[in-house]
GROMACS .gro file of C-alpha atoms in nm:
model
  352
    1MET     CA    1   0.006   0.025   0.005
    2GLY     CA    2   0.299   0.202   0.061
    3TRP     CA    3   0.215   0.568   0.206
    4LEU     CA    4  -0.068   0.543   0.460
    5ALA     CA    5  -0.082   0.888   0.608
    6TYR     CA    6   0.148   1.189   0.619
    7SER     CA    7   0.111   1.574   0.705
    8GLY     CA    8   0.410   1.883   0.630
    9GLY     CA    9   0.164   2.094   0.854
   10HIS     CA   10  -0.038   2.366   0.663
   11GLY     CA   11  -0.357   2.192   0.531
   12THR     CA   12  -0.125   1.905   0.381
   13ALA     CA   13  -0.250   1.616   0.594
   14THR     CA   14  -0.289   1.322   0.370
   15ALA     CA   15  -0.470   0.999   0.526
   16HIS     CA   16  -0.548   0.623   0.325
   17ALA     CA   17  -0.894   0.575   0.342
   18SER     CA   18  -0.851   0.227   0.542
   19ILE     CA   19  -0.706   0.412   0.833
   20THR     CA   20  -0.964   0.441   1.125
   21PRO     CA   21  -0.895   0.486   1.504
   22GLU     CA   22  -1.010   0.115   1.503
   23ILE     CA   23  -0.744  -0.045   1.248
   24MET     CA   24  -0.377  -0.186   1.436
   25ILE     CA   25  -0.093  -0.173   1.167
   26GLU     CA   26   0.090  -0.468   1.288
   27THR     CA   27   0.419  -0.357   1.043
   28GLY     CA   28   0.504  -0.032   0.937
   29ALA     CA   29   0.700   0.286   0.973
   30LEU     CA   30   0.694   0.601   1.078
   31VAL     CA   31   0.921   0.862   0.985
   32LEU     CA   32   0.960   1.267   1.106
   33GLU     CA   33   1.175   1.535   1.031
   34ALA     CA   34   1.244   1.842   1.264
   35PRO     CA   35   1.509   2.114   1.381
   36LEU     CA   36   1.729   1.950   1.637
   37PRO     CA   37   1.672   2.055   1.960
   38SER     CA   38   1.873   2.223   2.170
   39ASP     CA   39   2.094   2.000   2.441
   40ARG     CA   40   2.018   2.258   2.735
   41ARG     CA   41   1.662   2.083   2.797
   42ALA     CA   42   1.453   1.833   2.699
   43ALA     CA   43   1.184   1.905   2.406
   44THR     CA   44   0.853   1.690   2.342
   45LEU     CA   45   0.819   1.712   1.942
   46LEU     CA   46   0.552   1.488   1.944
   47GLU     CA   47   0.248   1.372   2.176
   48VAL     CA   48  -0.096   1.176   2.122
   49ALA     CA   49  -0.307   1.056   2.302
   50SER     CA   50  -0.644   0.902   2.226
   51LEU     CA   51  -0.915   0.695   2.444
   52HIS     CA   52  -1.117   0.534   2.165
   53PRO     CA   53  -1.148   0.308   2.076
   54GLU     CA   54  -0.905   0.190   2.349
   55PRO     CA   55  -0.660   0.427   2.566
   56SER     CA   56  -0.320   0.477   2.366
   57LEU     CA   57  -0.002   0.689   2.343
   58LEU     CA   58   0.214   0.826   2.092
   59ARG     CA   59   0.506   1.037   2.254
   60ILE     CA   60   0.853   1.133   2.095
   61GLN     CA   61   1.076   1.357   2.304
   62SER     CA   62   1.434   1.474   2.292
   63ILE     CA   63   1.639   1.418   2.637
   64PRO     CA   64   1.962   1.600   2.657
   65GLY     CA   65   2.307   1.397   2.677
   66GLU     CA   66   2.079   1.066   2.564
   67GLY     CA   67   1.927   1.119   2.275
   68PHE     CA   68   1.555   1.064   2.140
   69SER     CA   69   1.302   0.861   2.328
   70VAL     CA   70   1.014   0.677   2.128
   71LEU     CA   71   0.673   0.581   2.392
   72ILE     CA   72   0.410   0.398   2.242
   73SER     CA   73   0.116   0.235   2.437
   74SER     CA   74  -0.259   0.114   2.324
   75SER     CA   75  -0.442  -0.105   2.634
   76ALA     CA   76  -0.237  -0.287   2.852
   77SER     CA   77   0.074  -0.303   2.595
   78VAL     CA   78   0.376  -0.034   2.589
   79PHE     CA   79   0.636  -0.002   2.403
   80HIS     CA   80   0.954   0.199   2.501
   81ALA     CA   81   1.308   0.299   2.258
   82LEU     CA   82   1.564   0.521   2.304
   83ILE     CA   83   1.856   0.597   2.078
   84SER     CA   84   2.125   0.792   2.102
   85HIS     CA   85   2.338   1.000   1.829
   86THR     CA   86   2.611   1.280   1.804
   87LEU     CA   87   2.481   1.498   1.553
   88GLN     CA   88   2.508   1.813   1.744
   89SER     CA   89   2.804   1.917   1.589
   90ARG     CA   90   2.716   1.847   1.307
   91THR     CA   91   2.383   1.950   1.164
   92ASP     CA   92   2.069   2.191   1.265
   93SER     CA   93   1.832   1.907   1.159
   94PHE     CA   94   1.769   1.524   1.137
   95ARG     CA   95   1.516   1.253   1.021
   96LEU     CA   96   1.382   1.035   1.293
   97THR     CA   97   1.274   0.632   1.122
   98LEU     CA   98   1.096   0.353   1.345
   99ASN     CA   99   1.040   0.053   1.204
  100TRP     CA  100   0.841  -0.226   1.304
  101ASP     CA  101   0.721  -0.580   1.295
  102SER     CA  102   0.452  -0.689   1.610
  103THR     CA  103   0.387  -1.002   1.440
  104SER     CA  104   0.789  -1.104   1.498
  105GLY     CA  105   0.854  -0.792   1.781
  106ASP     CA  106   1.175  -0.713   1.566
  107GLY     CA  107   1.210  -0.359   1.479
  108PHE     CA  108   1.495  -0.080   1.434
  109LEU     CA  109   1.503   0.290   1.493
  110SER     CA  110   1.729   0.544   1.330
  111ILE     CA  111   1.850   0.897   1.371
  112GLU     CA  112   2.036   1.067   1.030
  113HIS     CA  113   2.119   1.392   0.918
  114PRO     CA  114   1.957   1.433   0.544
  115GLY     CA  115   2.209   1.494   0.315
  116ASP     CA  116   2.499   1.331   0.411
  117ASP     CA  117   2.622   0.970   0.598
  118ALA     CA  118   2.537   1.060   0.952
  119LEU     CA  119   2.331   0.759   1.035
  120PHE     CA  120   2.284   0.605   1.424
  121THR     CA  121   2.089   0.308   1.413
  122ARG     CA  122   1.918   0.064   1.780
  123ASP     CA  123   1.764  -0.307   1.710
  124LEU     CA  124   1.435  -0.305   1.886
  125THR     CA  125   1.263  -0.611   2.032
  126ARG     CA  126   0.905  -0.631   2.174
  127CYS     CA  127   0.771  -0.423   1.907
  128ILE     CA  128   0.384  -0.333   1.951
  129PRO     CA  129   0.143  -0.258   1.700
  130MET     CA  130   0.087   0.121   1.604
  131PRO     CA  131  -0.337   0.229   1.641
  132GLY     CA  132  -0.503   0.373   1.391
  133ALA     CA  133  -0.611   0.636   1.595
  134LEU     CA  134  -0.260   0.790   1.706
  135ILE     CA  135  -0.215   0.768   1.318
  136LEU     CA  136  -0.485   1.016   1.321
  137GLY     CA  137  -0.378   1.208   1.623
  138ALA     CA  138  -0.045   1.282   1.502
  139LEU     CA  139  -0.221   1.394   1.157
  140ALA     CA  140  -0.439   1.615   1.369
  141GLU     CA  141  -0.151   1.732   1.592
  142MET     CA  142   0.004   1.849   1.276
  143ARG     CA  143  -0.239   2.139   1.255
  144SER     CA  144  -0.147   2.328   1.537
  145ALA     CA  145   0.110   2.551   1.451
  146ASP     CA  146   0.330   2.513   1.719
  147VAL     CA  147   0.353   2.120   1.635
  148ALA     CA  148   0.423   2.237   1.258
  149GLN     CA  149   0.689   2.492   1.322
  150ASN     CA  150   0.865   2.190   1.548
  151LEU     CA  151   0.856   1.949   1.282
  152SER     CA  152   0.942   1.932   0.897
  153TYR     CA  153   0.674   1.625   0.833
  154ILE     CA  154   0.540   1.345   0.986
  155GLY     CA  155   0.463   0.993   0.780
  156PHE     CA  156   0.299   0.703   0.866
  157HIS     CA  157   0.413   0.343   0.581
  158GLN     CA  158   0.301  -0.010   0.551
  159GLY     CA  159   0.568  -0.240   0.582
  160PRO     CA  160   0.936  -0.124   0.630
  161ILE     CA  161   1.104   0.158   0.505
  162HIS     CA  162   1.498   0.194   0.377
  163VAL     CA  163   1.724   0.450   0.581
  164GLY     CA  164   2.012   0.631   0.450
  165PRO     CA  165   2.112   0.790   0.096
  166SER     CA  166   1.870   0.868  -0.082
  167PRO     CA  167   1.793   0.964  -0.423
  168THR     CA  168   1.705   1.357  -0.487
  169LEU     CA  169   1.653   1.367  -0.853
  170ASP     CA  170   1.287   1.408  -1.078
  171PHE     CA  171   1.214   1.150  -1.348
  172HIS     CA  172   1.286   1.335  -1.632
  173THR     CA  173   1.659   1.482  -1.514
  174PRO     CA  174   1.864   1.475  -1.836
  175VAL     CA  175   2.189   1.280  -1.795
  176LEU     CA  176   2.461   1.341  -2.018
  177THR     CA  177   2.558   1.014  -2.093
  178PRO     CA  178   2.807   0.885  -2.433
  179GLN     CA  179   2.468   0.884  -2.627
  180GLY     CA  180   2.345   1.162  -2.553
  181TYR     CA  181   2.126   1.318  -2.304
  182ARG     CA  182   1.873   1.012  -2.135
  183LYS     CA  183   1.616   1.087  -1.831
  184ILE     CA  184   1.774   0.940  -1.532
  185GLY     CA  185   1.408   0.795  -1.486
  186ALA     CA  186   1.521   0.538  -1.769
  187MET     CA  187   1.832   0.457  -1.686
  188LYS     CA  188   1.996   0.112  -1.560
  189PRO     CA  189   2.284  -0.045  -1.410
  190GLY     CA  190   2.505  -0.086  -1.645
  191ASP     CA  191   2.459   0.185  -1.842
  192THR     CA  192   2.711   0.438  -1.846
  193VAL     CA  193   2.743   0.849  -1.818
  194ILE     CA  194   2.994   1.121  -1.899
  195SER     CA  195   3.150   1.278  -1.578
  196THR     CA  196   3.212   1.627  -1.574
  197SER     CA  197   3.611   1.523  -1.608
  198GLY     CA  198   3.491   1.382  -1.924
  199ASP     CA  199   3.547   1.024  -1.831
  200ILE     CA  200   3.305   0.769  -1.923
  201VAL     CA  201   3.172   0.598  -1.576
  202PRO     CA  202   2.986   0.286  -1.584
  203VAL     CA  203   2.673   0.329  -1.351
  204LEU     CA  204   2.637   0.085  -1.051
  205GLY     CA  205   2.314   0.077  -0.923
  206VAL     CA  206   1.983   0.322  -1.001
  207PHE     CA  207   1.841   0.399  -0.708
  208LYS     CA  208   1.427   0.493  -0.665
  209LYS     CA  209   1.238   0.619  -0.359
  210THR     CA  210   0.893   0.748  -0.320
  211THR     CA  211   0.818   0.947   0.007
  212PRO     CA  212   0.643   1.203   0.130
  213ALA     CA  213   0.684   1.586  -0.082
  214PHE     CA  214   0.808   1.765   0.266
  215GLY     CA  215   1.107   1.834   0.475
  216SER     CA  216   1.443   1.765   0.302
  217TYR     CA  217   1.218   1.603   0.012
  218ALA     CA  218   1.063   1.925  -0.031
  219PRO     CA  219   1.144   1.961  -0.422
  220VAL     CA  220   1.291   2.253  -0.564
  221ARG     CA  221   1.298   2.396  -0.883
  222LEU     CA  222   1.642   2.514  -1.058
  223ARG     CA  223   1.542   2.779  -1.312
  224ALA     CA  224   1.752   2.796  -1.621
  225PRO     CA  225   1.954   2.986  -1.761
  226TYR     CA  226   2.122   2.998  -1.414
  227PHE     CA  227   2.450   2.840  -1.382
  228GLY     CA  228   2.446   2.746  -1.724
  229LEU     CA  229   2.136   2.541  -1.751
  230GLN     CA  230   1.961   2.490  -2.065
  231SER     CA  231   1.650   2.399  -1.892
  232ASP     CA  232   1.487   2.405  -1.566
  233LEU     CA  233   1.578   2.117  -1.322
  234VAL     CA  234   1.387   1.949  -1.031
  235MET     CA  235   1.575   1.740  -0.720
  236ALA     CA  236   1.512   1.769  -0.380
  237GLY     CA  237   1.679   2.036  -0.153
  238THR     CA  238   2.004   1.798  -0.012
  239GLN     CA  239   2.084   1.758  -0.394
  240ARG     CA  240   2.455   1.916  -0.451
  241LEU     CA  241   2.525   2.140  -0.753
  242ILE     CA  242   2.914   2.189  -0.828
  243VAL     CA  243   3.034   2.510  -0.923
  244GLY     CA  244   3.352   2.656  -1.024
  245GLY     CA  245   3.448   2.961  -1.219
  246SER     CA  246   3.640   3.283  -1.207
  247ASN     CA  247   3.358   3.424  -0.954
  248VAL     CA  248   3.392   3.070  -0.723
  249GLU     CA  249   3.774   3.112  -0.703
  250TYR     CA  250   3.818   3.515  -0.653
  251THR     CA  251   3.527   3.507  -0.411
  252PHE     CA  252   3.589   3.179  -0.166
  253GLY     CA  253   3.954   3.100  -0.245
  254CYS     CA  254   3.892   2.767  -0.427
  255ASP     CA  255   3.831   2.557  -0.760
  256GLU     CA  256   3.499   2.427  -0.696
  257VAL     CA  257   3.189   2.450  -0.422
  258LEU     CA  258   2.916   2.263  -0.308
  259ILE     CA  259   2.557   2.388  -0.281
  260PRO     CA  260   2.250   2.253  -0.172
  261ALA     CA  261   1.954   2.315  -0.394
  262GLN     CA  262   1.776   2.383  -0.120
  263HIS     CA  263   2.008   2.736  -0.051
  264LEU     CA  264   1.901   2.863  -0.358
  265ILE     CA  265   1.558   2.913  -0.280
  266ASN     CA  266   1.412   3.288  -0.234
  267GLY     CA  267   1.671   3.376  -0.488
  268THR     CA  268   1.614   3.412  -0.853
  269ALA     CA  269   1.776   3.066  -0.920
  270ALA     CA  270   1.579   2.868  -0.759
  271ILE     CA  271   1.206   2.811  -0.646
  272ALA     CA  272   1.030   2.574  -0.422
  273GLN     CA  273   0.845   2.345  -0.637
  274PRO     CA  274   0.424   2.323  -0.564
  275ALA     CA  275   0.415   1.943  -0.458
  276ILE     CA  276   0.114   1.760  -0.317
  277GLY     CA  277   0.114   1.434  -0.168
  278THR     CA  278   0.429   1.238  -0.251
  279VAL     CA  279   0.704   1.265  -0.514
  280THR     CA  280   0.964   0.982  -0.668
  281TYR     CA  281   1.274   1.063  -0.681
  282PHE     CA  282   1.628   0.905  -0.852
  283GLN     CA  283   1.995   0.920  -0.849
  284LEU     CA  284   2.293   0.705  -0.969
  285LEU     CA  285   2.560   0.518  -0.767
  286LEU     CA  286   2.908   0.556  -0.969
  287PRO     CA  287   3.246   0.393  -0.845
  288GLU     CA  288   3.411   0.699  -0.685
  289ASN     CA  289   3.142   0.930  -0.637
  290GLU     CA  290   3.233   1.073  -0.969
  291ALA     CA  291   3.007   1.418  -1.055
  292PHE     CA  292   2.807   1.392  -1.369
  293ILE     CA  293   2.644   1.647  -1.637
  294ALA     CA  294   2.270   1.739  -1.625
  295SER     CA  295   2.115   2.014  -1.872
  296GLU     CA  296   2.480   2.164  -1.837
  297LEU     CA  297   2.493   2.172  -1.471
  298ASN     CA  298   2.753   1.930  -1.255
  299LEU     CA  299   2.553   1.742  -1.009
  300GLU     CA  300   2.629   1.513  -0.722
  301SER     CA  301   2.611   1.141  -0.738
  302LEU     CA  302   2.530   0.925  -0.475
  303PHE     CA  303   2.749   0.959  -0.169
  304ILE     CA  304   2.756   0.607   0.035
  305GLY     CA  305   3.055   0.691   0.198
  306ARG     CA  306   3.209   0.350   0.369
  307LEU     CA  307   2.826   0.195   0.450
  308ARG     CA  308   2.983  -0.116   0.284
  309ARG     CA  309   3.194  -0.185   0.608
  310ARG     CA  310   2.904  -0.152   0.846
  311LYS     CA  311   2.746  -0.458   0.789
  312ASP     CA  312   2.435  -0.398   1.041
  313ILE     CA  313   2.329  -0.059   0.885
  314PHE     CA  314   2.408  -0.115   0.545
  315GLN     CA  315   2.095  -0.425   0.571
  316ARG     CA  316   1.874  -0.144   0.648
  317THR     CA  317   1.950   0.121   0.348
  318SER     CA  318   1.822   0.013  -0.038
  319LEU     CA  319   2.208  -0.024  -0.089
  320SER     CA  320   2.155  -0.424   0.040
  321ALA     CA  321   2.019  -0.426  -0.301
  322LEU     CA  322   2.351  -0.510  -0.409
  323PRO     CA  323   2.577  -0.717  -0.316
  324ARG     CA  324   2.809  -0.547  -0.025
  325ASN     CA  325   3.128  -0.650  -0.111
  326LEU     CA  326   3.131  -0.482  -0.498
  327LEU     CA  327   3.013  -0.178  -0.358
  328PRO     CA  328   3.268   0.114  -0.391
  329GLU     CA  329   3.373   0.346  -0.089
  330HIS     CA  330   3.352   0.669  -0.114
  331ALA     CA  331   3.644   0.948   0.012
  332ALA     CA  332   3.398   1.287   0.180
  333SER     CA  333   3.459   1.576  -0.028
  334ALA     CA  334   3.708   1.850   0.017
  335SER     CA  335   3.475   2.111  -0.118
  336GLN     CA  336   3.368   2.386   0.066
  337ILE     CA  337   2.961   2.408   0.085
  338LEU     CA  338   2.760   2.671   0.045
  339ARG     CA  339   2.575   2.854   0.339
  340PRO     CA  340   2.191   3.024   0.216
  341TYR     CA  341   2.336   3.397   0.198
  342GLU     CA  342   2.703   3.236  -0.011
  343ALA     CA  343   2.462   3.079  -0.241
  344ILE     CA  344   2.256   3.309  -0.349
  345THR     CA  345   2.488   3.576  -0.374
  346LEU     CA  346   2.693   3.335  -0.657
  347ALA     CA  347   2.378   3.257  -0.813
  348ALA     CA  348   2.352   3.670  -0.866
  349MET     CA  349   2.722   3.709  -0.959
  350ARG     CA  350   2.707   3.473  -1.191
  351ALA     CA  351   2.353   3.600  -1.395
  352ALA     CA  352   2.532   3.968  -1.390
   0.00000   0.00000   0.00000
């Protein structure tokens, strides 16, 4: 069935007709994105309570010095899990994913930073079903301005979902290959692309993900002719552009910089692409994380770091579809990542 319910606040709530207060979701996933709370005090990110058809509670909290806590209770059954992380020094946002299978009792909880390889997981036992009343209650809570300010979005999925590196490009993104431009959504493993250095590079994997179009997955439209684009491109906000040239060298003192697409919004080079419901993204896995060319723009391919070495976490990611021993390892880029005001300034300079 895929996504059962989701909301990005501001009247965006959607729930499948099968989600009623009485239903119990035996196997599924909960995912949310939010700004990373301060270490200085505990914070309740979401609390949902219901009395019908039986007492139930969902509470997700940030606990200083410990991490995040997830509590689910339904009638006489109680599930509680705690996961630690070290994101404080790295990012101002996070994604929490809870996968559960109440039939086996197994599951896992993860914390990650959208856009890089920071990923923390914990295996779970004694998982219980998710009451439909709590799913509907969570959507109702997202109508509150205070809750929507603290949560970018929340979603509930039928069955497990992968965590870790995520696709970020629209199906129609034109990728330069030796045969010319091809839509990324029509490519397959074994195809080749032309890298930004001019090399012909084999495609190791083509990854696809359908997700609520909120938070780090909210689509961004890059507008031609900025950055040399021949046509507009649509992508997730975390997709990074690779930009070089004399303006970059003069302003930032380096050959090239990385620009997350979302950092260009509010300038003229990019706008938030209106989206309702879910969005499907694609991305290419290349041997050395080579950049490729899309509509004359240099884009970063899927970065997987050293996930192949993390056997326990590897199985939780979409990379598990490929043989672990055949996967590459990617070194982190040394290029500077521009902040929003720097990105907008650079776009204006290049357009002048």
